[in-house]
Coordinates of N, CA, C and O in Angstrom, one line a residue:
X1 N 24.8 -15.6 -12.2 CA 24.1 -14.6 -11.5 C 24.7 -13.0 -10.5 O 25.1 -13.5 -9.6
X2 N 23.8 -12.1 -10.9 CA 24.6 -10.9 -10.2 C 24.2 -10.1 -9.5 O 22.4 -10.1 -10.3
X3 N 23.6 -8.9 -8.3 CA 22.2 -8.4 -7.7 C 23.5 -6.6 -8.2 O 24.1 -7.1 -8.8
X4 N 22.7 -5.9 -7.1 CA 23.0 -4.7 -7.3 C 24.2 -3.8 -7.3 O 24.7 -2.6 -7.3
X5 N 25.2 -5.1 -6.6 CA 26.5 -4.8 -5.9 C 27.3 -5.6 -8.1 O 28.6 -4.9 -7.2
X6 N 27.2 -6.2 -8.1 CA 27.7 -7.1 -9.4 C 28.4 -8.4 -8.9 O 28.9 -8.8 -9.5
X7 N 28.5 -8.9 -7.6 CA 28.7 -9.2 -7.4 C 28.0 -11.0 -7.5 O 26.6 -10.4 -7.7
X8 N 28.8 -12.3 -8.2 CA 27.8 -12.8 -8.0 C 28.0 -14.1 -7.4 O 28.0 -14.3 -6.5
X9 N 26.0 -14.5 -7.3 CA 25.8 -15.6 -6.3 C 25.5 -16.6 -6.3 O 24.7 -16.7 -8.3
X10 N 26.0 -17.8 -5.5 CA 25.2 -19.2 -6.5 C 24.4 -20.0 -5.5 O 23.5 -19.2 -4.2
X11 N 23.2 -20.9 -5.1 CA 22.2 -21.3 -4.2 C 20.9 -20.0 -4.1 O 21.4 -19.8 -2.3
X12 N 21.2 -19.4 -4.8 CA 19.6 -18.1 -4.0 C 18.6 -18.7 -3.7 O 17.8 -20.1 -4.0
X13 N 18.1 -19.1 -2.1 CA 16.7 -19.3 -1.6 C 15.9 -18.6 -0.9 O 16.4 -17.1 0.2
X14 N 14.7 -18.6 -0.3 CA 14.1 -17.4 -0.2 C 14.2 -18.1 1.4 O 14.0 -18.6 1.4
X15 N 14.2 -16.9 2.3 CA 13.9 -16.6 3.1 C 12.6 -16.2 4.3 O 11.7 -16.9 5.1
X16 N 12.1 -15.2 3.2 CA 11.0 -14.8 4.4 C 10.5 -12.9 4.1 O 11.0 -12.7 3.1
X17 N 9.2 -12.9 4.4 CA 8.8 -11.5 3.4 C 8.6 -10.9 4.2 O 8.1 -11.0 5.8
X18 N 8.2 -9.9 4.5 CA 8.0 -8.5 5.5 C 7.3 -7.6 4.8 O 7.2 -6.9 3.3
X19 N 6.3 -5.9 5.1 CA 6.1 -5.2 4.6 C 6.9 -4.7 4.4 O 7.5 -3.9 5.4
X20 N 5.9 -3.6 3.6 CA 6.9 -2.2 2.9 C 6.3 -1.2 3.8 O 5.6 -0.8 3.4
X21 N 7.2 -0.3 3.8 CA 6.2 0.9 3.4 C 5.9 1.7 2.7 O 4.8 2.9 3.2
X22 N 6.3 1.2 1.4 CA 5.6 2.1 0.8 C 4.6 1.0 -0.2 O 4.1 -0.4 0.1
X23 N 2.8 1.0 -0.5 CA 1.4 0.3 -0.4 C 1.7 0.0 -1.8 O 3.2 0.1 -2.3
X24 N 1.9 -1.3 -1.6 CA 1.9 -2.5 -2.7 C 3.4 -2.7 -2.5 O 3.5 -3.2 -4.1
X25 N 4.2 -2.6 -2.1 CA 5.1 -3.6 -1.7 C 5.6 -4.3 -1.1 O 4.9 -4.1 0.0
X26 N 6.2 -4.9 -1.0 CA 6.6 -6.4 -0.1 C 8.1 -6.4 -0.1 O 9.1 -6.0 -1.2
X27 N 9.1 -6.5 0.6 CA 10.6 -6.9 0.7 C 10.8 -8.4 1.4 O 10.3 -9.2 2.1
X28 N 11.5 -8.8 0.1 CA 11.9 -10.2 0.4 C 13.5 -10.7 0.8 O 14.5 -9.2 0.7
X29 N 13.2 -11.7 1.5 CA 15.0 -12.0 2.4 C 15.5 -13.0 1.2 O 14.6 -14.1 1.6
X30 N 16.3 -12.8 1.4 CA 17.3 -14.1 0.4 C 18.3 -14.6 1.4 O 19.1 -13.6 1.7
X31 N 18.6 -15.7 1.4 CA 20.2 -15.7 1.1 C 21.0 -16.6 -0.3 O 19.9 -17.6 -0.5
X32 N 21.9 -16.4 -0.5 CA 22.9 -17.1 -1.3 C 24.7 -17.5 -1.5 O 25.1 -17.0 0.1
X33 N 24.9 -17.7 -1.9 CA 26.6 -18.1 -1.1 C 26.9 -17.3 -1.8 O 26.9 -17.3 -3.9
X34 N 28.6 -16.4 -2.1 CA 29.7 -15.9 -2.3 C 29.7 -16.6 -4.4 O 29.9 -17.9 -3.7
X35 N 29.4 -16.0 -4.8 CA 30.4 -16.7 -5.8 C 31.3 -16.3 -7.0 O 32.0 -16.4 -8.2
X36 N 31.6 -14.5 -6.8 CA 32.5 -14.0 -7.1 C 32.2 -13.2 -7.5 O 31.3 -12.8 -7.1
X37 N 33.2 -11.8 -7.4 CA 33.2 -11.1 -8.0 C 33.4 -9.7 -7.1 O 33.7 -10.1 -5.7
X38 N 33.7 -8.9 -7.2 CA 34.4 -7.7 -7.0 C 33.2 -6.0 -6.3 O 31.9 -6.4 -7.5
X39 N 32.5 -5.9 -5.4 CA 31.7 -4.8 -5.4 C 31.9 -4.0 -6.7 O 32.7 -3.1 -6.5
X40 N 30.5 -3.6 -7.7 CA 30.3 -2.5 -8.8 C 29.4 -2.1 -8.2 O 28.3 -2.7 -8.7
X41 N 29.3 -0.9 -7.5 CA 27.3 -0.2 -7.0 C 26.4 0.4 -8.3 O 27.7 1.1 -9.0
X42 N 25.4 -0.1 -8.3 CA 24.8 0.1 -8.9 C 24.1 1.3 -8.7 O 23.3 1.3 -8.1
X43 N 24.2 2.5 -8.5 CA 24.3 3.9 -8.0 C 22.4 4.1 -8.2 O 21.9 5.2 -7.7
X44 N 22.3 3.6 -9.2 CA 20.6 4.0 -9.6 C 20.3 2.6 -8.7 O 19.0 3.3 -8.5
X45 N 21.0 1.9 -7.9 CA 20.2 1.4 -7.0 C 20.2 1.1 -5.5 O 19.7 1.3 -4.5
X46 N 21.7 1.8 -5.5 CA 22.3 1.4 -4.3 C 23.3 2.6 -3.5 O 23.8 2.9 -4.9
X47 N 23.6 2.3 -2.8 CA 24.1 4.2 -2.3 C 25.5 3.8 -1.9 O 26.5 4.6 -1.9
X48 N 25.4 2.5 -1.1 CA 26.4 2.1 0.3 C 27.0 0.2 -0.4 O 25.3 -0.4 -0.3
X49 N 27.8 -0.2 -0.5 CA 27.8 -1.7 -0.7 C 29.0 -2.1 0.4 O 30.3 -0.9 -0.5
X50 N 29.3 -2.8 1.0 CA 30.4 -2.7 1.9 C 30.4 -4.3 2.8 O 29.5 -4.5 3.2
X51 N 32.0 -5.0 2.7 CA 31.7 -6.2 3.1 C 31.8 -5.9 5.1 O 32.9 -4.5 5.0
X52 N 32.2 -7.2 5.3 CA 32.3 -6.3 6.9 C 32.3 -7.8 7.9 O 31.6 -8.6 7.7
X53 N 33.6 -7.5 8.8 CA 34.2 -9.7 9.4 C 33.3 -8.9 10.3 O 32.5 -8.3 11.0
X54 N 33.0 -10.4 10.7 CA 32.1 -10.9 11.9 C 32.2 -9.6 13.0 O 31.3 -9.8 14.1
X55 N 33.6 -9.5 13.6 CA 33.7 -9.2 14.3 C 33.8 -7.8 15.2 O 33.5 -6.4 15.5
X56 N 33.2 -6.5 13.1 CA 33.1 -5.5 13.2 C 31.7 -4.7 12.2 O 31.8 -3.9 11.5
X57 N 30.6 -6.1 13.1 CA 29.6 -5.5 12.1 C 28.8 -4.2 12.2 O 29.2 -3.3 13.5
X58 N 28.3 -3.2 11.6 CA 27.9 -2.0 11.7 C 26.9 -1.9 12.5 O 26.0 -3.2 12.8
X59 N 25.8 -1.2 13.4 CA 24.9 -1.0 13.7 C 24.1 -2.5 13.5 O 23.8 -1.7 12.4
X60 N 22.2 -2.9 14.1 CA 22.2 -3.6 13.2 C 20.8 -3.7 13.1 O 20.3 -3.0 14.4
X61 N 20.0 -3.7 12.2 CA 18.5 -3.0 12.1 C 17.4 -4.6 13.3 O 18.9 -4.8 14.2
X62 N 16.3 -3.8 13.7 CA 16.3 -4.2 15.0 C 15.5 -5.2 14.3 O 15.8 -6.0 13.5
X63 N 15.6 -5.8 15.8 CA 14.8 -8.1 15.9 C 13.8 -7.7 15.0 O 13.3 -8.9 14.6
X64 N 12.7 -7.4 14.7 CA 11.5 -7.6 13.7 C 11.2 -7.3 12.7 O 10.9 -7.3 11.8
X65 N 12.6 -6.5 12.1 CA 12.7 -6.8 10.5 C 13.2 -8.1 10.2 O 14.4 -9.2 10.5
X66 N 13.3 -8.3 8.8 CA 13.3 -9.2 8.6 C 15.6 -9.5 7.6 O 15.9 -9.9 7.8
X67 N 15.9 -8.1 7.9 CA 16.8 -7.7 7.3 C 17.9 -8.4 8.8 O 19.1 -9.1 9.6
X68 N 17.6 -8.2 9.9 CA 17.8 -8.6 11.1 C 17.3 -10.1 11.5 O 18.1 -10.6 11.8
X69 N 15.7 -10.6 11.2 CA 16.2 -12.0 10.9 C 17.1 -12.8 10.2 O 18.1 -13.7 10.8
X70 N 17.5 -12.2 8.5 CA 18.3 -12.6 8.1 C 20.2 -13.0 8.8 O 21.0 -14.2 8.8
X71 N 19.9 -11.7 9.2 CA 21.5 -11.6 10.0 C 22.1 -12.8 10.9 O 22.2 -14.0 10.9
X72 N 20.8 -13.1 11.9 CA 20.6 -13.7 13.0 C 20.5 -15.2 13.1 O 20.8 -15.9 13.4
X73 N 19.7 -15.4 12.1 CA 19.9 -16.5 11.1 C 21.3 -17.2 10.9 O 21.5 -18.4 10.9
X74 N 21.5 -16.4 10.2 CA 22.9 -16.7 9.2 C 24.1 -17.0 10.3 O 25.1 -17.4 9.9
X75 N 24.5 -16.2 11.1 CA 25.7 -15.8 11.9 C 25.5 -17.3 12.5 O 26.3 -17.9 13.7
X76 N 24.3 -18.3 13.4 CA 24.2 -18.5 14.6 C 24.4 -20.0 13.2 O 24.1 -21.2 13.9
X77 N 24.3 -20.9 12.0 CA 24.1 -21.6 11.1 C 25.4 -22.1 10.9 O 26.7 -21.5 11.0

């Protein structure tokens, strides 16, 4: 399986969800294992995609977000 970056993943696992600021929509959080491929952005879906080393992460999202929960949970795994 590949997602909006063209990167292939395996072992896709649902972690949780949160409300999204658009009516009738939901943001879902998943984790997966990298299975190969180089980043190739689908510009209709994403503006940017990059890999970051753990010691050089960009500003993290707020703690109450599913994105931050995924990062905190996976970094301590």
